Short mmCIF file of C-alpha atoms in Angstrom, two decimals:
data_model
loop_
_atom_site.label_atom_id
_atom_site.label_comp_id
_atom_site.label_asym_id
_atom_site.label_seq_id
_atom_site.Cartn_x
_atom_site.Cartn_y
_atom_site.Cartn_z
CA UNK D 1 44.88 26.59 -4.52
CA UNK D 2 41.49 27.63 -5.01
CA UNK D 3 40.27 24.17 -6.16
CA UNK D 4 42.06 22.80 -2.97
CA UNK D 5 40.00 25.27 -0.72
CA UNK D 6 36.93 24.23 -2.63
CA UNK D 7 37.08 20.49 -1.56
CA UNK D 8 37.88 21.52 1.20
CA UNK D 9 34.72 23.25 1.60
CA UNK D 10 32.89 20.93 0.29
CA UNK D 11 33.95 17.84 2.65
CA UNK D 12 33.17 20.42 6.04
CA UNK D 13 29.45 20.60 3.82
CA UNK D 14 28.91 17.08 3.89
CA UNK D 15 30.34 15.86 7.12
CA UNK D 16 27.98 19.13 8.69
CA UNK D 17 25.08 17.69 6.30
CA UNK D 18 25.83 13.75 7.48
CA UNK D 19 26.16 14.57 11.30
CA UNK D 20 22.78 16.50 11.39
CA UNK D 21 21.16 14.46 9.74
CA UNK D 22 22.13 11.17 11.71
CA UNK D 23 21.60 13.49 14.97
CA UNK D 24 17.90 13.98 13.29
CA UNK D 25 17.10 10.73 12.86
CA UNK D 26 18.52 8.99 15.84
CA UNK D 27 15.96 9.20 18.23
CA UNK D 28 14.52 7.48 20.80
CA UNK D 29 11.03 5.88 19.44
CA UNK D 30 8.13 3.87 19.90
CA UNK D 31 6.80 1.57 17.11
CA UNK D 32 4.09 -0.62 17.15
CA UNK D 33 3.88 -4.79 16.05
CA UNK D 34 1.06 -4.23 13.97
CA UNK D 35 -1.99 -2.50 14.67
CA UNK D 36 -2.79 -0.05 18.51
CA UNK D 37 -6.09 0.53 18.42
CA UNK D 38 -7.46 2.53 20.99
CA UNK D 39 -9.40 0.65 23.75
CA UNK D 40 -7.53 -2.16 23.09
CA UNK D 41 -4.41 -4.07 23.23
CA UNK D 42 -0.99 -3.81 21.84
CA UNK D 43 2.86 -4.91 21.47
CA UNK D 44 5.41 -2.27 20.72
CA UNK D 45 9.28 -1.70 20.39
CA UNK D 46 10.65 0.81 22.28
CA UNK D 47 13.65 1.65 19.64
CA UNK D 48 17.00 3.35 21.15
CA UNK D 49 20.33 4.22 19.05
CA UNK D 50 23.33 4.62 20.11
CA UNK D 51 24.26 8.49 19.02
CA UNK D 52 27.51 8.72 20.72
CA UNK D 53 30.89 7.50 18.30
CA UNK D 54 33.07 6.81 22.12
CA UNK D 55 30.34 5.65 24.88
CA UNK D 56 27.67 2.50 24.68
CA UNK D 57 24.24 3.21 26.44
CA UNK D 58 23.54 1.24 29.25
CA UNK D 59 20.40 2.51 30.84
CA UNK D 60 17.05 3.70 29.50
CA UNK D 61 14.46 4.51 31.48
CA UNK D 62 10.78 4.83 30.01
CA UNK D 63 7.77 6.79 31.73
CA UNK D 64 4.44 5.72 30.84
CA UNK D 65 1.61 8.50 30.36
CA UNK D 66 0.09 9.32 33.79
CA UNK D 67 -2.70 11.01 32.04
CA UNK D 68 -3.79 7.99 30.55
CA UNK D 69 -2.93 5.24 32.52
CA UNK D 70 -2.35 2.04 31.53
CA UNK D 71 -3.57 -1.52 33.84
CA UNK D 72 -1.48 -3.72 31.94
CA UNK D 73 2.21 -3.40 30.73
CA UNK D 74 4.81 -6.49 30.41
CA UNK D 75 8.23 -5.66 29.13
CA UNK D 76 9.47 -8.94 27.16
CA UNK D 77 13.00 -10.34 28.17
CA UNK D 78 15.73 -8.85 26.18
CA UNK D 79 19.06 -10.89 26.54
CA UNK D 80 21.98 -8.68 28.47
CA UNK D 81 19.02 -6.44 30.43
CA UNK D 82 17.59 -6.47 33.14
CA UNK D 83 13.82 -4.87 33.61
CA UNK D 84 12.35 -3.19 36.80
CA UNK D 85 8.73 -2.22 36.34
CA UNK D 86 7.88 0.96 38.53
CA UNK D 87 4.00 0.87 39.94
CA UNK D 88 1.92 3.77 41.56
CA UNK D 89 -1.15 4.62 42.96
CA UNK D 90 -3.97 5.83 40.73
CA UNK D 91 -5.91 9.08 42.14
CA UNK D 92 -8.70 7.79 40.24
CA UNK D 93 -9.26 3.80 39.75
CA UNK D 94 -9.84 2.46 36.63
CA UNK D 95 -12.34 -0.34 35.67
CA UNK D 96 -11.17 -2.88 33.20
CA UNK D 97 -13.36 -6.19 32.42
CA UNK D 98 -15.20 -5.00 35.81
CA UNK D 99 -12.39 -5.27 37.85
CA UNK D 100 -11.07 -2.38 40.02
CA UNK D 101 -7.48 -1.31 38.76
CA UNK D 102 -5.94 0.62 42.15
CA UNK D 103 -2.19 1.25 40.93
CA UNK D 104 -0.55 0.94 37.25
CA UNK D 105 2.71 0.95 35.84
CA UNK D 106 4.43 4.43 36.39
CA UNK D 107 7.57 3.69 35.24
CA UNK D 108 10.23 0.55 33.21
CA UNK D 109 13.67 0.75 33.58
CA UNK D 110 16.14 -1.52 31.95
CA UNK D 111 19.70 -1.62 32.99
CA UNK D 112 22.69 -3.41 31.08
CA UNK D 113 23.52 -6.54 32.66
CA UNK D 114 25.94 -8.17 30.65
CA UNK D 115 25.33 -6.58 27.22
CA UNK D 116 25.11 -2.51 25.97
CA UNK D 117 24.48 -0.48 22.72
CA UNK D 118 27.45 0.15 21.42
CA UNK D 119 28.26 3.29 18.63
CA UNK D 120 26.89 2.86 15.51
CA UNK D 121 23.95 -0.15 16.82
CA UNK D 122 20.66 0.15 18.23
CA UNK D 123 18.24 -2.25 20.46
CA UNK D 124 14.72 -3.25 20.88
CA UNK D 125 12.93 -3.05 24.17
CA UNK D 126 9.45 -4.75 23.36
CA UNK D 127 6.39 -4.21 25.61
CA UNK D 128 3.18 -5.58 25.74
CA UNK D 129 0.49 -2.62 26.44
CA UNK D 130 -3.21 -2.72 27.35
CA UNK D 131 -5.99 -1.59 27.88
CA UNK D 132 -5.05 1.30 25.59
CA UNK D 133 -7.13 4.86 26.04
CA UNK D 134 -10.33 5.43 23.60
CA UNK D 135 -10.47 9.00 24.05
CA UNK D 136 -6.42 9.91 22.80
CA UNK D 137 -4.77 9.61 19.91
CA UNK D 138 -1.79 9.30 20.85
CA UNK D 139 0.34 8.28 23.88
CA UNK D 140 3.83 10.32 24.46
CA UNK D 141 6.34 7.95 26.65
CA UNK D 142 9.47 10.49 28.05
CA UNK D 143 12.21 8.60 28.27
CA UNK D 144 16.14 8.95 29.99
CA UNK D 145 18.94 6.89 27.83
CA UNK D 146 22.20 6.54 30.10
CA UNK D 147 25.86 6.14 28.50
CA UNK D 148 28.40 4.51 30.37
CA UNK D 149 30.29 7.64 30.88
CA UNK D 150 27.52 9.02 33.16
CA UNK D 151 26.12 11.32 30.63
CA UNK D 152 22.26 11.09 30.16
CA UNK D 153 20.24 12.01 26.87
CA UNK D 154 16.38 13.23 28.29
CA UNK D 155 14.12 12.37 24.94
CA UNK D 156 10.91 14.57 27.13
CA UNK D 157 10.19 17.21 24.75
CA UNK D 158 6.34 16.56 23.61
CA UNK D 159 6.15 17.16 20.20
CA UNK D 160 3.48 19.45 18.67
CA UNK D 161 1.37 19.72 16.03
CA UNK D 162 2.37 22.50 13.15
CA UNK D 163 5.63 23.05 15.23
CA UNK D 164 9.17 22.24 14.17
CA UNK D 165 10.74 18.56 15.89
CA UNK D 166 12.15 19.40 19.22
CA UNK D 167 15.69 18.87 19.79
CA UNK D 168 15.54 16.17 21.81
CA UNK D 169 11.66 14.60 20.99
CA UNK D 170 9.61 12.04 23.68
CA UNK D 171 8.41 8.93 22.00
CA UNK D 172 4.96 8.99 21.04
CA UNK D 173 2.58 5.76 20.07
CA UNK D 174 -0.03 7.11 17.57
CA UNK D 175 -3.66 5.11 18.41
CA UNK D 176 -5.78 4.37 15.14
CA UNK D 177 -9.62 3.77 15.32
CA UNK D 178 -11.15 1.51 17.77
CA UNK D 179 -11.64 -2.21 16.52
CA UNK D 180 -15.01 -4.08 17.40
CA UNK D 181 -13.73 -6.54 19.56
CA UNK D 182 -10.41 -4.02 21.41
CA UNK D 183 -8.38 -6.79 20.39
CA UNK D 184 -7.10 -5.65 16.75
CA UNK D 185 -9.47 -7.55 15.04
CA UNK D 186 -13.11 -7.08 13.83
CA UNK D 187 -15.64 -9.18 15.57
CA UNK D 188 -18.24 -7.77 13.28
CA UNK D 189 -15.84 -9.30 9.86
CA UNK D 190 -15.58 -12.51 11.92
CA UNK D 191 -19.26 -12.56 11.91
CA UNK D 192 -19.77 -12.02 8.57
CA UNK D 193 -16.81 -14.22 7.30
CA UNK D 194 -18.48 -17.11 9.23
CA UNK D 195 -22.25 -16.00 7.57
CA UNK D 196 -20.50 -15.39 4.17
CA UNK D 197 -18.98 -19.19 4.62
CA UNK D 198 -22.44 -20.80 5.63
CA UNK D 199 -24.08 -19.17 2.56
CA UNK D 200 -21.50 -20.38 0.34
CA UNK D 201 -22.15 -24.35 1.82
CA UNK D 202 -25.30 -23.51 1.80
CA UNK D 203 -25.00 -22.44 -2.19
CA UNK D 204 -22.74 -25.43 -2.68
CA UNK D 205 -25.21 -28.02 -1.39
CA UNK D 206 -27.89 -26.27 -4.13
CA UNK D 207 -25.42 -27.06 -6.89
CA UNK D 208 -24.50 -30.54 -6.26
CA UNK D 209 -28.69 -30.87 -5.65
CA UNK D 210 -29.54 -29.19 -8.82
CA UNK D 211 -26.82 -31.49 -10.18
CA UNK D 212 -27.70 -34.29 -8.96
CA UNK D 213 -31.29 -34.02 -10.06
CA UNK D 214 -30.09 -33.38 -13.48
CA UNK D 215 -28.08 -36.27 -13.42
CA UNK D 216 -31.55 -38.38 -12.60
CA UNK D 217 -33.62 -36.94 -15.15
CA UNK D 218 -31.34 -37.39 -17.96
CA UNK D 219 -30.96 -41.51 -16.75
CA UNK D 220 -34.59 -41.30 -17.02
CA UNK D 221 -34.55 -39.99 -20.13
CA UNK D 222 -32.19 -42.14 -21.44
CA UNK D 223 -34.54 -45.16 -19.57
CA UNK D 224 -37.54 -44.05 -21.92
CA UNK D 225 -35.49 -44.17 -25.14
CA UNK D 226 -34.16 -47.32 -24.32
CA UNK D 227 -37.61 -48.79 -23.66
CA UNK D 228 -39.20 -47.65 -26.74
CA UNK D 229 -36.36 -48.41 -29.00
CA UNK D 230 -36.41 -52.13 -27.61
CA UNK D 231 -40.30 -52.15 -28.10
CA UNK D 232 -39.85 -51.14 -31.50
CA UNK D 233 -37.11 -53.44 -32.14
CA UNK D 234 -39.88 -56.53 -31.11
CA UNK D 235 -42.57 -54.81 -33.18
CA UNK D 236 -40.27 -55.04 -36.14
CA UNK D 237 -39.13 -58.52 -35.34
CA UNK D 238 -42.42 -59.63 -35.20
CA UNK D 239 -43.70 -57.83 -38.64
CA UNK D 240 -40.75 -59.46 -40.15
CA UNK D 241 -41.24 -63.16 -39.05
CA UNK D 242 -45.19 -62.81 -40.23
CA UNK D 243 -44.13 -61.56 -43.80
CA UNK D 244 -41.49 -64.89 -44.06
CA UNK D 245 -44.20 -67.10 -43.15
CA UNK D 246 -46.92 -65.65 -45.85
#
């Protein structure tokens, strides 16, 4: 009896242990494709699980930072959803490539239209993001997932630093250091790739000279030997045919 109330026990343990910790780790998130560097440009995912075992999402609505706004964002076609990008006016214009930027992307909503996340799967909303902030490190996007039983899951908490995870965190898009060229890459290595590439053709075309003036002064050589040897071959020839006729 007291070995059946044990395992009992035990099995409540690790379906409790199993259900937090799926509810911990199925979140809402934002992960980059590759490298977002601040000040410049970037592609993410915009990651959503299903958490519920009887309803399929069918909504999710993503808010974009209004504190740092952002000129440029493209959601990418998903097959089965259908995007609406949101756009508002900016109290403050921004300036990117010296163009005026009135109004930026507020808000991208994607609604099921012929295809849902379904319990125990997860989809991939990718959007392309630019010009990102220099001065942040990090961008928090609240966003509103919708199952198709009406309820709605609000991933808006922002988390904080030193502070435990919030129930129910906002995505956030951690920046790394600014690149030279605000495109992920490093003008400043492409420049010295290129000058590192010129010196070695430049050190190649020393070699094959140094080689090919070795090459010339051993024919030389080999010229000089041949000469004398002949010469003293005829010397010899000569000494010989004046001793047969003595």
């Amino acid at each position: 009896m007291n070995v059946s109330r044990i395992a009992l026990a035990a099995g409540v343990a690790a379906s409790s242990v199993l259900l937090l910790s799926s509810s911990a780790f199925a979140h809402v998130s934002v992960q980059p494709q590759g490298e977002a560097a601040k000040g410049g440009y970037a592609t993410v995912n915009i990651k959503v699980p299903n958490e519920r075992d009887n309803a399929s999402t069918v909504k999710l609505e993503v808010s974009l930072p209004t504190e740092h706004p952002l000129a440029s964002v493209m959601p990418q076609p998903v097959p089965g959803w259908k995007a609406e990008v949101t756009k508002a006016k900016l109290e403050k214009p921004l300036k990117i490539h010296g163009k005026e930027i009135t109004e930026a992307v507020s808000k991208v909503t994607w609604t099921a239209d012929g295809s849902k996340i379904g319990p125990g799967e997860f989809q991939q909303f990718p959007l392309s993001l630019g010009q990102l902030p220099e001065d942040a490190d990090q961008l928090v996007f609240k966003a509103l997932q919708t199952y198709d039983n009406k309820e709605v899951v609000r991933w808006i908490e922002e988390p904080k630093e030193g502070a435990d995870e919030p129930e129910s965190p906002a995505p956030v898009l951690k920046l790394s250091a600014a690149t030279d060229d605000h495109h992920g890459g490093g003008a400043k290595a492409a420049k010295d790739g290129g000058a590192d590439a010129k010196n070695a053709g430049h050190d190649e075309d020393e070699k094959s000279k140094t080689a090919a003036d070795a090459s010339d002064s051993t024919a030389r050589a080999l010229g000089i030997v041949g000469i004398l040897v002949g010469a003293g071959g005829l010397a010899f020839g000569f000494l010989a045919s004046r001793r047969r006729a003595s």
